[in-house]
Each structure stands twice: as structure tokens, then as C-alpha cells.
PDB file of C-alpha atoms in Angstrom:
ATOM      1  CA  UNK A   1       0.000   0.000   0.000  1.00  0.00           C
ATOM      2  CA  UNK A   2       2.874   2.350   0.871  1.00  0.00           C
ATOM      3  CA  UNK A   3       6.360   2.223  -0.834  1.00  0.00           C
ATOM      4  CA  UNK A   4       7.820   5.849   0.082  1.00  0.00           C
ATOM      5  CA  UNK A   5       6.836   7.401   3.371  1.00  0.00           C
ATOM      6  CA  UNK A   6       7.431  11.211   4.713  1.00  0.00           C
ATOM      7  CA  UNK A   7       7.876  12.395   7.903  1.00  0.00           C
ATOM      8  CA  UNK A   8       8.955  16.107   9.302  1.00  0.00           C
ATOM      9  CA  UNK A   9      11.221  16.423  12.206  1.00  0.00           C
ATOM     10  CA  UNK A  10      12.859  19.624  14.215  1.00  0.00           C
ATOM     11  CA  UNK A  11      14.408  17.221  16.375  1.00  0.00           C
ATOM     12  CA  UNK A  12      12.027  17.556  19.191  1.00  0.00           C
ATOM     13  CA  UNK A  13      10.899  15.242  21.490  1.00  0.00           C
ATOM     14  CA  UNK A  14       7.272  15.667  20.180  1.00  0.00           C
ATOM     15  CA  UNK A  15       8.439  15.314  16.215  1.00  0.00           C
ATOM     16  CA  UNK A  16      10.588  12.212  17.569  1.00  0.00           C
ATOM     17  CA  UNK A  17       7.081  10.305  17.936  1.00  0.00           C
ATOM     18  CA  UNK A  18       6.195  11.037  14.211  1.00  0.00           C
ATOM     19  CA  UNK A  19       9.261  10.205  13.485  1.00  0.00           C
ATOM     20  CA  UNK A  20       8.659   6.760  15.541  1.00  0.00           C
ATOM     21  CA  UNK A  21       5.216   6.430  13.830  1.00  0.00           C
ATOM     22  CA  UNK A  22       6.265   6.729  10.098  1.00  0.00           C
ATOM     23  CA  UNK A  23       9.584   4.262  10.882  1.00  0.00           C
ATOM     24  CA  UNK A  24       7.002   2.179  12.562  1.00  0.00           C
ATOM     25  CA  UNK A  25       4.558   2.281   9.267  1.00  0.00           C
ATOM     26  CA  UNK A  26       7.674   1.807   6.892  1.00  0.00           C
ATOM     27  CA  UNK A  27       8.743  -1.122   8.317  1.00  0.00           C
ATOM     28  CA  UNK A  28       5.464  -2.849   8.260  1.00  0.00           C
ATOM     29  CA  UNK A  29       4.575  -2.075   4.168  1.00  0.00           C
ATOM     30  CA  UNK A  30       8.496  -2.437   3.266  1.00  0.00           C
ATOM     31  CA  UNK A  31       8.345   1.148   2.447  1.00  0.00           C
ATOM     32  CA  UNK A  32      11.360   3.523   2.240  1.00  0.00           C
ATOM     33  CA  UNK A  33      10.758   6.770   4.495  1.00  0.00           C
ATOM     34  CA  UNK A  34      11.510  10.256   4.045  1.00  0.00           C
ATOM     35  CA  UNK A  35      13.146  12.534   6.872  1.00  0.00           C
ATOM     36  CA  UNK A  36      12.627  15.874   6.408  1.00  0.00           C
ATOM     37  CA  UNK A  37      13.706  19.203   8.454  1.00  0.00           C
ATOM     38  CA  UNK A  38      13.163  22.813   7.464  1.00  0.00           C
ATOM     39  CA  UNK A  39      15.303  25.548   8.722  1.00  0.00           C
ATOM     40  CA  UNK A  40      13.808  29.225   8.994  1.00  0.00           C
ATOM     41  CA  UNK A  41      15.139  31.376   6.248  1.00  0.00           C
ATOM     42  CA  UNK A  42      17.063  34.230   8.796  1.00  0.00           C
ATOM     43  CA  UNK A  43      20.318  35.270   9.951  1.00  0.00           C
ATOM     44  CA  UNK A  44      21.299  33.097  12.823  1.00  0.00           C
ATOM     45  CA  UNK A  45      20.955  29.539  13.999  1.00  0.00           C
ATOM     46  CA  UNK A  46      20.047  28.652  17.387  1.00  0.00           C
ATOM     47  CA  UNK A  47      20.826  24.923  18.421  1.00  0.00           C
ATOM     48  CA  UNK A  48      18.112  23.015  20.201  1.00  0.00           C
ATOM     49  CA  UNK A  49      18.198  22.065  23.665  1.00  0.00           C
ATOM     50  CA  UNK A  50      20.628  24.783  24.479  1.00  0.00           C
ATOM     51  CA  UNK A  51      20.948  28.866  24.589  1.00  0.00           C
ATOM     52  CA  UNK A  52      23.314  28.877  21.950  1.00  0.00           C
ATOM     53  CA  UNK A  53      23.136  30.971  18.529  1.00  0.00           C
ATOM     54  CA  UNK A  54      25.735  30.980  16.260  1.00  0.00           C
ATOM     55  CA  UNK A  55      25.491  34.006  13.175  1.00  0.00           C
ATOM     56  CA  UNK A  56      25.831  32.786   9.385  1.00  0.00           C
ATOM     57  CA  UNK A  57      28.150  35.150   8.051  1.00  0.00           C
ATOM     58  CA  UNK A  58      26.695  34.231   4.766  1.00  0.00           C
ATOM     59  CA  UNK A  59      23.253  35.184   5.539  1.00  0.00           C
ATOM     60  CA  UNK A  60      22.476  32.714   3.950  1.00  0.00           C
ATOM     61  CA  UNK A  61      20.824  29.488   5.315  1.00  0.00           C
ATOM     62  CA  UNK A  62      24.061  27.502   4.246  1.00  0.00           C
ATOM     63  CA  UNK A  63      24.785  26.898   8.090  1.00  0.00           C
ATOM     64  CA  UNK A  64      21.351  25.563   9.494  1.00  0.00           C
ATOM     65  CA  UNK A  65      21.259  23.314   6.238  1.00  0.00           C
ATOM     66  CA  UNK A  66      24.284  21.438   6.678  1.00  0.00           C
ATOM     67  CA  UNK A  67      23.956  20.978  10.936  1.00  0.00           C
ATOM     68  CA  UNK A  68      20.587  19.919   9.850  1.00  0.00           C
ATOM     69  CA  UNK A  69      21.564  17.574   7.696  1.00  0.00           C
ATOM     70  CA  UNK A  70      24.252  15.897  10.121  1.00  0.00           C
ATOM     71  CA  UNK A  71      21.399  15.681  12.713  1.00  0.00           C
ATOM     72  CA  UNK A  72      19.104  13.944  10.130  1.00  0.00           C
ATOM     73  CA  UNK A  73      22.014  11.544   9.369  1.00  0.00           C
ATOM     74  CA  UNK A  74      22.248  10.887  12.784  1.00  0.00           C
ATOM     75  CA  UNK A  75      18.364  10.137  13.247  1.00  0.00           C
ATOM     76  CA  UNK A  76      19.081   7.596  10.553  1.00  0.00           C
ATOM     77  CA  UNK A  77      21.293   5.855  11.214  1.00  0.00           C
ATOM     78  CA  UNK A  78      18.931   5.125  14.733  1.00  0.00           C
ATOM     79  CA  UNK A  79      16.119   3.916  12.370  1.00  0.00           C
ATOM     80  CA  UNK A  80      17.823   0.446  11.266  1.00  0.00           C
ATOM     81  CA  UNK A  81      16.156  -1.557   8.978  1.00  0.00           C
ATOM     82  CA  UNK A  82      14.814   0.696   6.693  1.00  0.00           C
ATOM     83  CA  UNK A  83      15.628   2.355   3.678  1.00  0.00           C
ATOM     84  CA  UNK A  84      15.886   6.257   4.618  1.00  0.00           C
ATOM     85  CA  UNK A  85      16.659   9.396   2.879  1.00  0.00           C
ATOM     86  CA  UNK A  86      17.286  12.842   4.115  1.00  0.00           C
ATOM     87  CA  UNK A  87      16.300  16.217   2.757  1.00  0.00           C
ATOM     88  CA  UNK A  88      16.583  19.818   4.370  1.00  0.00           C
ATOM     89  CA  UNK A  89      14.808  22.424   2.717  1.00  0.00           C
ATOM     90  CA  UNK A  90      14.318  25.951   3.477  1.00  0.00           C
ATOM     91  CA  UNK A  91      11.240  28.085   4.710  1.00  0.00           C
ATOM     92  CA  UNK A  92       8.140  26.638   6.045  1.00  0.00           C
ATOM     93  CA  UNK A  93       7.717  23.610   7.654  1.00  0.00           C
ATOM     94  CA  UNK A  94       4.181  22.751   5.752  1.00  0.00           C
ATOM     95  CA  UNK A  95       5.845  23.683   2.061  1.00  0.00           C
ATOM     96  CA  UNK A  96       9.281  21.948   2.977  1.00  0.00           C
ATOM     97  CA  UNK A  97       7.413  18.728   3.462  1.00  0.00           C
ATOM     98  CA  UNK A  98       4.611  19.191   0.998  1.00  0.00           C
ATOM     99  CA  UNK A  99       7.502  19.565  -1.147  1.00  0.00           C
ATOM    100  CA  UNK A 100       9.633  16.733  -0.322  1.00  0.00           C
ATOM    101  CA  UNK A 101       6.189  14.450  -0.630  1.00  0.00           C
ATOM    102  CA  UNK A 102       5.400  15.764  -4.015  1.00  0.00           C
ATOM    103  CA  UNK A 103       9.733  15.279  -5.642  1.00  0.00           C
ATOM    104  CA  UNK A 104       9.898  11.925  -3.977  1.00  0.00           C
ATOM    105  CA  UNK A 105       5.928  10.126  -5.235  1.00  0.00           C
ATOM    106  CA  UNK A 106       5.331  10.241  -1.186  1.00  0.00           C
ATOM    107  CA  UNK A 107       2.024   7.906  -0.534  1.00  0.00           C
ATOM    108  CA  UNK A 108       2.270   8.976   2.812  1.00  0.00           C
ATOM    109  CA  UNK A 109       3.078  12.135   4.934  1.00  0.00           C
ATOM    110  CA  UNK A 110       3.129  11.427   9.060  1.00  0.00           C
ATOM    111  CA  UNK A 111       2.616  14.448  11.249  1.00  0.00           C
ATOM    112  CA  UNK A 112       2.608  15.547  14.275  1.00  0.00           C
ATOM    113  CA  UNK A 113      -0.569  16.760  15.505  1.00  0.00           C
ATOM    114  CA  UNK A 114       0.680  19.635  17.293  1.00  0.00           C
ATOM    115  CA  UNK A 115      -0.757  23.017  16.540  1.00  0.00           C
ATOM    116  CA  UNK A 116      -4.015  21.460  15.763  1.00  0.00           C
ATOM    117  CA  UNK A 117      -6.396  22.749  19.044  1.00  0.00           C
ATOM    118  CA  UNK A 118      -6.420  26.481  20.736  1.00  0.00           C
ATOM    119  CA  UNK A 119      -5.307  29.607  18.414  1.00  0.00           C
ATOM    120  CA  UNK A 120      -2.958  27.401  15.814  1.00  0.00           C
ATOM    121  CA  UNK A 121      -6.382  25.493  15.316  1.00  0.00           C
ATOM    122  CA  UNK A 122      -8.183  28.314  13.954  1.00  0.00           C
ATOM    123  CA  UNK A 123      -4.922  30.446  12.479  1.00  0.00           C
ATOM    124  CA  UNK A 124      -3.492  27.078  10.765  1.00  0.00           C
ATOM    125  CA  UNK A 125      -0.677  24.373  11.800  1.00  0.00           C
ATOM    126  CA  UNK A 126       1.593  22.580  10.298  1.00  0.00           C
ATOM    127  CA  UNK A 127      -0.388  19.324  10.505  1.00  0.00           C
ATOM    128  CA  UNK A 128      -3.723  21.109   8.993  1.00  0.00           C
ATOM    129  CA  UNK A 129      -1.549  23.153   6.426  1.00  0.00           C
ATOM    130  CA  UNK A 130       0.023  19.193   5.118  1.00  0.00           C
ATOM    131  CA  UNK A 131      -3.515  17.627   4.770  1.00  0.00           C
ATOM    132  CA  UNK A 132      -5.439  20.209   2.930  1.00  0.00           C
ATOM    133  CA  UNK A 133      -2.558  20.502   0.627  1.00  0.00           C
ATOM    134  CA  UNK A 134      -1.284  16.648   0.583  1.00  0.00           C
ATOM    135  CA  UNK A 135      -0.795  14.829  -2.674  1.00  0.00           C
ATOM    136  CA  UNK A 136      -1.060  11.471  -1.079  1.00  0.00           C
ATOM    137  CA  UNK A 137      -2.709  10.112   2.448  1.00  0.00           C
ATOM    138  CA  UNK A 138      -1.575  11.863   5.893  1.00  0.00           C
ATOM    139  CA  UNK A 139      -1.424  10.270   8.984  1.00  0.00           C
ATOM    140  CA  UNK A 140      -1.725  12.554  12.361  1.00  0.00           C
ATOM    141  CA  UNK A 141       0.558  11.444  15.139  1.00  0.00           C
ATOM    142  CA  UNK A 142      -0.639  12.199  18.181  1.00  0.00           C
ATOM    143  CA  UNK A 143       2.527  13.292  19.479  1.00  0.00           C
ATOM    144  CA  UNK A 144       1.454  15.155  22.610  1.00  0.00           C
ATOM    145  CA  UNK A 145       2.392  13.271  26.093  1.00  0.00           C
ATOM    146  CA  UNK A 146      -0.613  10.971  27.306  1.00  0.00           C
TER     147      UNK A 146
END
């Protein structure tokens, strides 16, 4: 039913249960899945977990991509078993992975439902943003602690 899977992380603990999901949903269909971060478009880089930013002299987003990038790498190389690919893009988080989904023939986005009750609910989220737009089926993690 599946054969290329997508899934959006900013390495948070909340994203990390997508992330969990879509491996989870990959490995049952055979499917290959699709890590995907998106770094703001701005001047610095602020590393999570820690009160640390570090400029881009560039001002570009050259920076953020490629410590992005080594942290996807890392995140796959946890998800054994599974073919995985990793792609940083640039801007927002709902057009980064819409993105990915559409360039890689995704037949399945996971997201994490956060955003989707109080003001995000009504203003939009990253979860609602992905299903209106989706080519293919999404799946809504519920990635909030029980």
C-alpha cells in the first residue's frame, strides 16, 4: 500500500514520535521513508536544547542546512532496517514537506498533531496546512504526552 513514506522532524521530542510512527509504518509495508527538516530562512541559527546561537556570516541558510543535515544523518542511522533518505529544505515547515512528498511520489506524509487545538487550530498548523494541501494520504501522530 505504501512504498515511500514522509515524515517532518525539528528534532524535538514531540516530532521524535512522528518520526517513531512513520519508521514504525515503513517497516510494516516495506516502504522507504523520508526525513525531512526545514530551517527558517534568517540570519542566525540557534541549536536546540541549548541557549546557543551561532550568526551565518553568509546570511544565507548555508549553516542551518548542513547541521541539519548531520542531525538527520544521525536520526538515521537510529532507524535500522529501513531504507531512509534525508532532505533539508528551506522556509516553512508545511511547504518543505509538501515539497519533499510531491519530488519523492510520497504515498504517505506522518505528522505531528501539534498546533491542531487552541489559536494554531483556527490560524493554521503545520499538521492542517500538510492535509489540505497533501498529494497522497496523511497520517496525524498524536505526538502530545498521554
Amino acid at each position: 500500500m505504501f512504498d515511500r513514506v514522509v515524515v517532518g522532524t525539528d528534532g524535538s521530542e514531540r516530532a521524535r514520535r512522528a518520526v517513531d510512527l512513520a519508521a514504525e509504518v515503513a517497516r510494516r509495508f516495506g516502504a522507504a521513508l523520508e526525513l525531512v527538516t526545514v530551517v527558517p530562512e534568517r540570519d542566525a541559527i540557534g541549536v536546540v536544547g541549548a541557549s546557543v546561537a551561532v550568526a551565518d556570516p553568509t546570511g544565507s541558510t548555508a549553516l542551518r542546512k548542513a547541521a541539519a543535515l548531520e542531525a538527520l544523518e544521525a536520526l538515521a542511522k537510529e532507524l535500522s532496517g529501513l531504507e531512509v533518505r534525508c532532505h533539508v529544505e528551506s522556509g516553512s515547515a508545511a511547504e518543505g514537506i509538501l515539497k519533499v512528498a510531491e519530488a519523492v511520489g510520497a504515498d504517505c506524509i506522518v505528522v505531528g498533531n501539534r498546533g491542531m487545538t487552541g489559536a494554531r487550530r483556527v490560524l493554521g498548523s503545520v499538521p492542517a496546512t500538510v492535509a489540505h494541501h497533501a498529494p497522497c494520504h496523511v497520517l496525524v501522530a498524536k505526538t502530545d504526552s498521554d
